[in-house]
Short mmCIF file of C-alpha atoms and ligand atoms in Angstrom, two decimals:
data_model
loop_
_atom_site.label_atom_id
_atom_site.label_comp_id
_atom_site.label_asym_id
_atom_site.label_seq_id
_atom_site.Cartn_x
_atom_site.Cartn_y
_atom_site.Cartn_z
CA MET A 1 -49.64 10.14 24.48
CA PHE A 2 -51.51 11.01 21.30
CA ASP A 3 -54.91 10.95 22.97
CA ILE A 4 -54.11 14.15 24.78
CA LEU A 5 -56.36 16.98 23.68
CA LYS A 6 -57.66 14.92 20.79
CA SER A 7 -60.76 17.03 20.36
CA GLU A 8 -58.73 20.21 20.19
CA LEU A 9 -56.38 18.53 17.75
CA THR A 10 -59.29 17.58 15.52
CA ARG A 11 -60.48 21.17 15.50
CA ARG A 12 -57.03 22.40 14.55
CA THR A 13 -56.72 19.81 11.82
CA LEU A 14 -60.08 20.80 10.39
CA LEU A 15 -59.19 24.47 10.40
CA TYR A 16 -55.98 23.79 8.51
CA LYS A 17 -57.65 21.37 6.11
CA ALA A 18 -60.35 23.89 5.35
CA GLY A 19 -57.57 26.01 3.90
CA PHE A 20 -58.33 28.85 6.27
CA GLY A 21 -54.72 29.00 7.47
CA PHE A 22 -54.38 32.67 8.32
CA MET A 23 -58.05 33.32 8.97
CA ALA A 24 -58.13 30.37 11.33
CA LEU A 25 -55.08 31.67 13.12
CA GLY A 26 -56.84 34.94 13.81
CA VAL A 27 -60.21 33.52 14.81
CA ALA A 28 -58.99 30.50 16.71
CA GLY A 29 -56.21 32.53 18.31
CA ALA A 30 -58.85 34.73 19.83
CA VAL A 31 -60.50 31.73 21.48
CA GLY A 32 -57.13 30.25 22.38
CA THR A 33 -57.06 27.15 20.19
CA ILE A 34 -54.31 27.67 17.65
CA LEU A 35 -52.06 30.16 19.40
CA ARG A 36 -50.25 28.39 22.18
CA PRO A 37 -50.26 30.21 25.50
CA MET A 38 -46.82 31.18 26.80
CA ARG A 39 -45.74 28.61 29.36
CA THR A 40 -42.72 28.64 31.57
CA LEU A 41 -40.93 25.49 32.63
CA ALA A 42 -42.34 25.90 36.11
CA GLN A 43 -45.82 25.72 34.59
CA ALA A 44 -45.03 22.62 32.57
CA GLY A 45 -46.75 19.48 33.80
CA PRO A 46 -45.21 17.23 36.42
CA ALA A 47 -42.41 14.95 35.26
CA SER A 48 -44.57 11.85 35.42
CA THR A 49 -48.25 11.76 36.11
CA LYS A 50 -48.56 8.00 36.54
CA GLU A 51 -46.09 7.10 39.28
CA PRO A 52 -46.47 8.39 42.83
CA PRO A 53 -43.34 10.04 44.25
CA LEU A 54 -41.11 7.99 46.52
CA PRO A 55 -41.08 9.12 50.15
CA PRO A 56 -38.17 11.54 50.73
CA ASP A 57 -36.05 8.97 52.61
CA LYS A 58 -36.33 6.54 49.65
CA LYS A 59 -35.37 9.07 46.94
CA LEU A 60 -31.81 8.78 45.66
CA GLY A 61 -29.46 11.59 46.74
CA TRP A 62 -27.83 13.65 43.97
CA ALA A 63 -24.76 15.91 44.03
CA ILE A 64 -24.34 18.62 41.37
CA VAL A 65 -20.79 19.44 40.23
CA GLY A 66 -20.42 22.96 38.80
CA LEU A 67 -22.91 25.65 39.70
CA GLY A 68 -23.04 27.44 36.34
CA LYS A 69 -25.86 28.76 34.21
CA PHE A 70 -27.41 25.45 33.19
CA ALA A 71 -27.07 23.82 36.61
CA THR A 72 -28.54 26.72 38.55
CA GLN A 73 -31.23 27.84 36.07
CA GLN A 74 -32.55 24.48 34.82
CA ILE A 75 -31.28 21.44 36.70
CA ILE A 76 -31.32 22.42 40.37
CA PRO A 77 -34.86 23.90 40.24
CA SER A 78 -36.08 20.72 38.49
CA PHE A 79 -35.42 18.52 41.53
CA GLY A 80 -38.66 19.98 42.92
CA GLU A 81 -40.48 17.95 40.24
CA CYS A 82 -38.49 14.74 40.67
CA LYS A 83 -40.21 11.68 42.11
CA ARG A 84 -37.19 9.47 42.63
CA SER A 85 -34.38 11.95 43.16
CA LYS A 86 -33.47 14.65 45.64
CA LEU A 87 -30.70 17.24 45.72
CA VAL A 88 -28.37 16.59 48.67
CA ALA A 89 -24.92 18.00 47.80
CA LEU A 90 -23.18 20.73 45.79
CA VAL A 91 -19.64 20.90 44.39
CA SER A 92 -18.29 24.31 43.41
CA GLY A 93 -15.14 26.41 43.27
CA ASP A 94 -17.13 29.28 44.77
CA ARG A 95 -18.06 28.60 48.42
CA ALA A 96 -20.26 31.69 48.82
CA LYS A 97 -22.31 30.80 45.73
CA ALA A 98 -22.66 27.19 46.90
CA GLU A 99 -23.85 28.33 50.33
CA GLN A 100 -26.44 30.58 48.74
CA TYR A 101 -27.86 27.74 46.62
CA ALA A 102 -27.63 25.32 49.54
CA GLN A 103 -29.76 27.64 51.63
CA GLN A 104 -32.23 28.24 48.79
CA TYR A 105 -32.72 24.52 48.04
CA GLY A 106 -32.38 23.05 51.53
CA VAL A 107 -28.98 21.39 51.04
CA ASN A 108 -27.09 20.76 54.29
CA PRO A 109 -23.95 23.03 54.24
CA LYS A 110 -21.88 20.05 55.43
CA ASN A 111 -22.57 18.59 51.96
CA ILE A 112 -20.82 21.41 50.09
CA TYR A 113 -17.57 20.32 48.42
CA ASN A 114 -14.93 22.04 46.31
CA TYR A 115 -12.78 20.59 43.53
CA GLN A 116 -9.93 19.84 45.93
CA ASN A 117 -11.89 17.84 48.53
CA PHE A 118 -14.33 16.37 45.96
CA ASP A 119 -12.98 12.82 46.34
CA SER A 120 -14.00 12.74 50.02
CA ILE A 121 -17.60 12.58 48.75
CA ARG A 122 -16.99 8.80 48.80
CA ASN A 123 -17.53 8.98 52.58
CA ASN A 124 -20.95 10.58 52.24
CA PRO A 125 -23.69 7.92 52.22
CA GLU A 126 -26.33 10.55 51.43
CA VAL A 127 -24.89 10.89 47.89
CA ASP A 128 -25.88 8.15 45.42
CA VAL A 129 -25.42 9.97 42.10
CA ILE A 130 -23.04 12.70 40.93
CA TYR A 131 -24.14 14.95 38.05
CA ILE A 132 -21.25 16.58 36.15
CA ILE A 133 -22.25 19.99 34.70
CA LEU A 134 -18.76 21.39 34.10
CA PRO A 135 -17.12 22.66 30.88
CA ASN A 136 -16.75 19.72 28.47
CA GLY A 137 -12.98 19.42 28.96
CA LEU A 138 -13.55 18.52 32.62
CA HIS A 139 -16.28 15.89 32.12
CA ALA A 140 -13.93 12.91 31.91
CA GLU A 141 -11.81 13.78 34.95
CA TYR A 142 -14.79 14.38 37.26
CA SER A 143 -16.83 11.44 35.94
CA ILE A 144 -13.90 9.12 36.59
CA ARG A 145 -13.32 10.58 40.06
CA ALA A 146 -17.05 10.17 40.78
CA ALA A 147 -16.91 6.50 39.72
CA GLN A 148 -13.81 5.96 41.85
CA ALA A 149 -15.72 7.47 44.77
CA GLY A 150 -18.27 4.66 44.28
CA LYS A 151 -21.06 6.91 42.99
CA HIS A 152 -23.32 6.60 39.94
CA ILE A 153 -22.76 9.25 37.29
CA MET A 154 -24.83 11.55 35.10
CA CYS A 155 -22.68 13.59 32.71
CA GLU A 156 -23.70 16.49 30.48
CA LYS A 157 -23.33 16.40 26.70
CA PRO A 158 -20.97 16.26 24.91
CA MET A 159 -19.75 13.31 26.97
CA ALA A 160 -16.08 14.34 26.66
CA ILE A 161 -13.48 15.83 24.35
CA ASN A 162 -12.46 12.68 22.49
CA VAL A 163 -13.15 8.98 22.11
CA GLU A 164 -10.33 7.95 24.47
CA GLU A 165 -11.78 10.04 27.30
CA CYS A 166 -15.26 8.61 26.69
CA GLN A 167 -13.91 5.06 26.78
CA ALA A 168 -12.01 5.79 30.00
CA MET A 169 -15.26 7.04 31.58
CA ILE A 170 -17.11 3.89 30.53
CA ASN A 171 -14.29 1.71 31.87
CA ALA A 172 -14.21 3.56 35.21
CA ALA A 173 -17.98 3.17 35.70
CA LYS A 174 -17.78 -0.53 34.80
CA LYS A 175 -14.85 -1.11 37.14
CA SER A 176 -16.79 0.45 40.04
CA ASP A 177 -20.00 -1.29 38.95
CA ARG A 178 -21.78 2.08 38.73
CA LYS A 179 -24.26 3.40 36.14
CA LEU A 180 -23.12 6.07 33.71
CA MET A 181 -25.73 8.08 31.82
CA ILE A 182 -25.28 10.97 29.39
CA ALA A 183 -27.83 13.76 29.81
CA TYR A 184 -29.50 13.63 26.39
CA ARG A 185 -32.61 15.39 27.65
CA ALA A 186 -34.35 15.41 24.23
CA GLN A 187 -34.61 11.61 24.41
CA TYR A 188 -36.84 11.98 27.49
CA GLU A 189 -38.90 14.93 26.20
CA PRO A 190 -42.50 14.15 25.11
CA TYR A 191 -42.49 15.99 21.73
CA ASN A 192 -39.28 14.25 20.65
CA LEU A 193 -40.66 10.91 21.85
CA ALA A 194 -43.78 11.54 19.74
CA ALA A 195 -41.59 12.35 16.72
CA ILE A 196 -39.65 9.10 17.20
CA GLU A 197 -42.89 7.13 17.42
CA LEU A 198 -44.31 8.79 14.29
CA ALA A 199 -41.10 8.26 12.29
CA GLN A 200 -40.43 4.68 13.35
CA SER A 201 -44.03 3.39 13.22
CA GLY A 202 -44.34 4.14 9.51
CA LYS A 203 -46.98 6.84 10.03
CA LEU A 204 -45.00 9.19 7.78
CA GLY A 205 -44.49 6.46 5.16
CA LYS A 206 -41.00 5.25 4.30
CA LEU A 207 -38.45 7.71 5.65
CA LYS A 208 -36.39 9.45 3.00
CA ALA A 209 -34.61 12.41 4.56
CA ILE A 210 -33.97 14.37 7.75
CA VAL A 211 -32.99 18.00 7.92
CA SER A 212 -31.90 19.40 11.26
CA ASP A 213 -30.54 22.84 12.09
CA HIS A 214 -29.13 23.73 15.48
CA GLY A 215 -27.37 27.00 16.12
CA ARG A 216 -27.08 30.17 18.15
CA ASN A 217 -24.96 33.29 18.19
CA LEU A 218 -22.09 32.79 20.64
CA ASP A 219 -22.03 35.71 23.08
CA PRO A 220 -18.54 36.54 24.38
CA LYS A 221 -20.09 38.78 27.07
CA ASP A 222 -21.83 35.77 28.64
CA PRO A 223 -19.44 34.03 31.09
CA ALA A 224 -21.02 30.68 30.15
CA ASP A 225 -19.94 31.28 26.53
CA ARG A 226 -16.32 32.24 27.29
CA TRP A 227 -15.01 28.73 27.91
CA ARG A 228 -16.93 27.60 24.80
CA ALA A 229 -14.43 29.54 22.65
CA ASN A 230 -11.51 27.74 24.34
CA LYS A 231 -10.59 24.51 22.56
CA LYS A 232 -9.14 22.82 25.66
CA LEU A 233 -12.28 23.39 27.74
CA ALA A 234 -14.86 23.03 24.96
CA GLY A 235 -13.31 20.27 22.83
CA GLY A 236 -14.85 21.72 19.68
CA GLY A 237 -17.03 24.60 18.53
CA SER A 238 -20.69 24.77 17.59
CA LEU A 239 -20.77 21.07 16.67
CA TYR A 240 -19.75 19.90 20.15
CA ASP A 241 -22.11 22.32 21.87
CA ILE A 242 -25.27 22.55 19.77
CA GLY A 243 -24.79 20.69 16.49
CA ILE A 244 -24.67 17.56 18.64
CA TYR A 245 -28.46 17.90 19.04
CA ALA A 246 -28.91 17.61 15.26
CA LEU A 247 -26.57 14.63 15.08
CA ASN A 248 -28.19 12.84 18.01
CA ALA A 249 -31.66 13.55 16.56
CA THR A 250 -30.82 11.88 13.24
CA ARG A 251 -29.84 8.76 15.22
CA TYR A 252 -32.83 8.66 17.57
CA ILE A 253 -35.34 9.51 14.84
CA THR A 254 -34.10 6.76 12.50
CA GLY A 255 -33.01 4.33 15.22
CA GLU A 256 -30.01 3.68 12.95
CA GLU A 257 -26.31 4.48 12.86
CA PRO A 258 -24.87 6.44 9.91
CA GLN A 259 -22.65 4.63 7.40
CA GLU A 260 -21.22 7.59 5.49
CA ILE A 261 -20.37 11.17 6.44
CA SER A 262 -19.43 14.25 4.45
CA ALA A 263 -19.03 17.77 5.82
CA MET A 264 -17.98 21.36 5.25
CA MET A 265 -16.77 23.84 7.85
CA TYR A 266 -16.44 27.64 7.80
CA SER A 267 -15.53 30.28 10.39
CA THR A 268 -15.74 34.01 9.67
CA PRO A 269 -12.13 35.18 9.17
CA GLY A 270 -10.95 37.59 11.86
CA ASP A 271 -13.87 36.91 14.22
CA PRO A 272 -12.10 36.62 17.60
CA ARG A 273 -14.67 34.10 18.86
CA PHE A 274 -13.45 31.55 16.36
CA GLY A 275 -9.69 31.59 16.83
CA GLU A 276 -9.73 28.13 18.44
CA VAL A 277 -13.14 26.59 17.69
CA GLU A 278 -15.29 26.47 14.57
CA GLU A 279 -18.31 28.64 13.84
CA ASN A 280 -20.25 26.62 11.25
CA VAL A 281 -20.29 22.96 10.28
CA ASN A 282 -22.72 21.48 7.77
CA PHE A 283 -22.74 17.72 7.57
CA MET A 284 -24.49 14.97 5.62
CA LEU A 285 -25.10 11.44 6.81
CA ARG A 286 -26.27 8.34 4.98
CA PHE A 287 -28.12 5.70 7.02
CA PRO A 288 -28.44 1.97 6.14
CA SER A 289 -32.15 2.28 5.23
CA GLY A 290 -31.24 4.95 2.67
CA VAL A 291 -32.27 7.96 4.75
CA LEU A 292 -30.06 10.94 4.00
CA ALA A 293 -29.63 13.58 6.71
CA ASN A 294 -28.59 17.14 6.11
CA CYS A 295 -27.58 19.08 9.22
CA THR A 296 -26.30 22.55 10.04
CA SER A 297 -24.55 23.60 13.22
CA SER A 298 -23.65 27.21 13.94
CA TYR A 299 -22.27 29.63 16.53
CA GLY A 300 -23.07 32.49 14.18
CA TYR A 301 -26.77 32.37 13.31
CA ALA A 302 -29.74 33.30 15.50
CA ASP A 303 -31.30 30.72 17.84
CA THR A 304 -32.55 27.75 15.79
CA LYS A 305 -33.38 24.25 17.05
CA ARG A 306 -35.38 22.36 14.49
CA ILE A 307 -35.84 18.90 13.04
CA GLN A 308 -37.70 17.98 9.85
CA VAL A 309 -38.39 14.39 8.89
CA PHE A 310 -39.47 13.65 5.31
CA GLY A 311 -41.46 10.47 4.73
CA ALA A 312 -43.07 9.18 1.54
CA ASP A 313 -46.54 10.09 2.89
CA ALA A 314 -45.97 13.00 5.26
CA THR A 315 -43.44 15.47 6.60
CA LEU A 316 -42.93 16.03 10.30
CA GLU A 317 -41.64 19.32 11.64
CA LEU A 318 -40.44 19.91 15.19
CA ASP A 319 -39.69 23.59 15.65
CA PRO A 320 -38.58 24.33 18.27
CA ALA A 321 -37.42 20.75 18.64
CA THR A 322 -34.92 20.78 21.47
CA ASP A 323 -35.82 23.83 23.54
CA TYR A 324 -36.25 23.68 27.30
CA TYR A 325 -40.04 24.00 26.81
CA GLN A 326 -42.61 25.22 24.26
CA HIS A 327 -42.10 22.65 21.54
CA ARG A 328 -44.17 22.55 18.37
CA LEU A 329 -44.89 19.49 16.25
CA THR A 330 -46.58 19.73 12.86
CA ILE A 331 -47.38 16.90 10.46
CA LYS A 332 -47.82 18.00 6.86
CA ARG A 333 -49.79 15.83 4.46
CA LYS A 334 -51.24 16.39 1.01
CA ASP A 335 -54.68 16.98 2.53
CA GLY A 336 -53.60 19.45 5.20
CA ASN A 337 -51.45 20.21 8.21
CA GLU A 338 -52.00 18.80 11.67
CA GLU A 339 -50.50 20.33 14.78
CA ARG A 340 -49.98 17.92 17.66
CA ASN A 341 -50.57 19.45 21.06
CA ILE A 342 -48.81 17.31 23.65
CA GLU A 343 -48.56 18.10 27.33
CA GLU A 344 -45.19 19.72 28.07
CA LYS A 345 -43.25 18.02 30.85
CA ASN A 346 -40.12 18.89 32.72
CA GLN A 347 -37.58 16.93 30.63
CA PHE A 348 -34.80 17.54 33.18
CA ALA A 349 -36.83 15.94 35.98
CA LEU A 350 -37.71 13.09 33.61
CA GLU A 351 -34.09 12.33 32.72
CA ILE A 352 -32.88 12.67 36.33
CA ASP A 353 -35.60 10.30 37.53
CA HIS A 354 -34.80 7.93 34.66
CA LEU A 355 -31.28 7.42 36.01
CA SER A 356 -32.54 7.03 39.59
CA GLU A 357 -35.07 4.47 38.36
CA SER A 358 -32.37 2.64 36.37
CA ILE A 359 -30.25 2.45 39.54
CA ILE A 360 -33.16 1.27 41.70
CA GLN A 361 -34.07 -1.42 39.17
CA ASN A 362 -30.44 -2.16 38.23
CA LYS A 363 -31.12 -1.53 34.52
CA GLN A 364 -28.99 0.11 31.85
CA PRO A 365 -30.20 3.72 31.35
CA LYS A 366 -31.58 4.55 27.89
CA THR A 367 -28.68 6.92 27.12
CA PRO A 368 -25.60 5.22 28.62
CA GLY A 369 -21.96 6.17 28.13
CA GLU A 370 -21.91 4.24 24.83
CA GLU A 371 -24.49 6.68 23.41
CA GLY A 372 -22.27 9.65 24.28
CA LEU A 373 -19.19 7.88 22.91
CA GLN A 374 -20.91 7.26 19.57
CA ASP A 375 -21.72 10.97 19.11
CA VAL A 376 -18.16 11.99 20.00
CA ARG A 377 -16.79 9.38 17.55
CA LEU A 378 -19.11 10.68 14.80
CA MET A 379 -18.29 14.33 15.54
CA GLN A 380 -14.58 13.56 15.17
CA LEU A 381 -15.36 11.94 11.80
CA ILE A 382 -17.43 14.99 10.79
CA TYR A 383 -14.39 17.19 11.48
CA GLU A 384 -12.19 14.79 9.51
CA ALA A 385 -14.62 14.82 6.57
CA ALA A 386 -14.65 18.63 6.62
CA ARG A 387 -10.86 18.89 6.88
CA THR A 388 -10.14 16.39 4.10
CA GLY A 389 -13.10 17.14 1.85
CA LYS A 390 -13.65 13.38 1.59
CA THR A 391 -16.74 11.28 2.24
CA ILE A 392 -15.89 9.01 5.15
CA LYS A 393 -17.20 5.49 5.64
CA VAL A 394 -18.03 4.93 9.30
P1 NDP B 401 -21.26 27.59 32.79
O1 NDP B 401 -19.98 28.26 32.41
O2 NDP B 401 -22.41 28.47 33.10
O3 NDP B 401 -21.03 26.62 34.02
C1 NDP B 401 -19.89 25.83 34.19
C2 NDP B 401 -19.51 25.82 35.67
O4 NDP B 401 -18.42 24.92 35.82
C3 NDP B 401 -18.98 27.15 36.20
O5 NDP B 401 -20.01 28.01 36.64
C4 NDP B 401 -18.10 26.70 37.34
O6 NDP B 401 -18.93 26.44 38.48
C5 NDP B 401 -17.59 25.35 36.90
N1 NDP B 401 -16.19 25.38 36.43
C6 NDP B 401 -15.19 24.66 36.97
N2 NDP B 401 -14.04 24.90 36.33
C7 NDP B 401 -14.30 25.79 35.36
C8 NDP B 401 -13.51 26.43 34.39
N3 NDP B 401 -12.20 26.18 34.24
N4 NDP B 401 -14.11 27.32 33.55
C9 NDP B 401 -15.42 27.58 33.64
N5 NDP B 401 -16.23 27.00 34.56
C10 NDP B 401 -15.68 26.11 35.42
O7 NDP B 401 -21.61 26.59 31.58
P2 NDP B 401 -22.99 25.87 31.28
O8 NDP B 401 -23.76 25.70 32.52
O9 NDP B 401 -23.64 26.57 30.15
O10 NDP B 401 -22.47 24.45 30.70
C11 NDP B 401 -21.98 23.44 31.55
C12 NDP B 401 -22.15 22.08 30.87
O11 NDP B 401 -23.53 21.83 30.68
C13 NDP B 401 -21.51 21.94 29.50
O12 NDP B 401 -20.99 20.65 29.34
C14 NDP B 401 -22.64 22.14 28.53
O13 NDP B 401 -22.47 21.48 27.28
C15 NDP B 401 -23.79 21.55 29.30
N6 NDP B 401 -25.08 22.16 28.94
C16 NDP B 401 -26.09 21.33 28.60
C17 NDP B 401 -27.31 21.84 28.26
C18 NDP B 401 -28.44 20.93 27.93
O14 NDP B 401 -29.48 21.40 27.50
N7 NDP B 401 -28.29 19.62 28.14
C19 NDP B 401 -27.56 23.28 28.20
C20 NDP B 401 -26.42 24.08 28.62
C21 NDP B 401 -25.24 23.51 28.96
P3 NDP B 401 -18.49 26.83 39.97
O15 NDP B 401 -18.29 28.31 39.96
O16 NDP B 401 -19.62 26.37 40.80
O17 NDP B 401 -17.21 26.07 40.25
#
């Protein structure tokens, strides 16, 4: 992965090392070396360059449940880049919308379901996997119904509202002998994989600290943000929605589980968005190796998705770290900064194909239900630490 554009990387490194930071930006920007060209997801590289795609009749058939913003803008279009997965069915409360997407993406209208007749999907042999992209409060119910229909399950993050729901989902998948994967896309995304490799291989020296900030300004005018202010549908506030990326990152970067948690929470008084769910949560985690993590999660500050990893020899910065595309990875050492330029790939296609591949090979996916359960368990402890003001031992 690191061989990609090595010569360009060397040039960048030299420019930084020469101490020509701003001058280099201007000069090199003009010849297109330092300034990254704007890329859309559609222009990102194919999901996997190594493996040839399966013939269409061998690809696993996927059904999408909930045709909202994320499903229609990111997931459904990504099937075009999948090598092991194809879109074959849609589940929606809005028939007209479902018909429109079915026509656009070549889904047979007989494979459109609603929430009432969803269970009859068990009789459809074209559907192998059901992907739940509903508000968080509905993840458990539809994942369990999908398992009972004999289908494999992909479920969006956060896995569910509480630990009991997560466990019930895991049990239902086990009982039906189906795979259950949580859609932690960052764990399939090349820049995050490079950060994991750098952190865990010792290339930054002994890890000391992680700082991660994930937040955005909740927009009550956006229909996709309305249910996020409703405790029953969202489960929690910024932490459940976006702070979860910071929490999950501390775990995949270290490869460890936290042992101690402390936290503080604050919501702007009188802000109608935060009557039921929290605006800001800052939390600290201590890992067994001694790494301390310091994370912020917000529904009040402007778009931020970054991870910093502090090692004894170097600091790694991913910013943006968990965007849909256009990531940036910088390694800072005493003798200069190095920017890694890694080929962007469609992380949605990668994670979808990962589950299909896990099913074909009968392997546990990399981010199974247990991974989602652990984050929900830790988020509940973060809330408890914030409420009580006590440091909690996990
Ligand atoms: P949206 O509100 O845009 O979509 C949710 C869809 O669920 C609706 O469009 C609707 O689809 C269906 N739905 C069924 N019942 C309800 C209900 N009671 N209230 C609202 N919608 C309902 O939300 P998002 O697409 O932003 O989020 C959906 C899920 O995806 C969440 O779990 C979220 O955390 C996750 N997500 C993950 C991201 C990632 O990067 N991994 C990014 C964004 C979201 P229909 O009209 O077809 O029935």
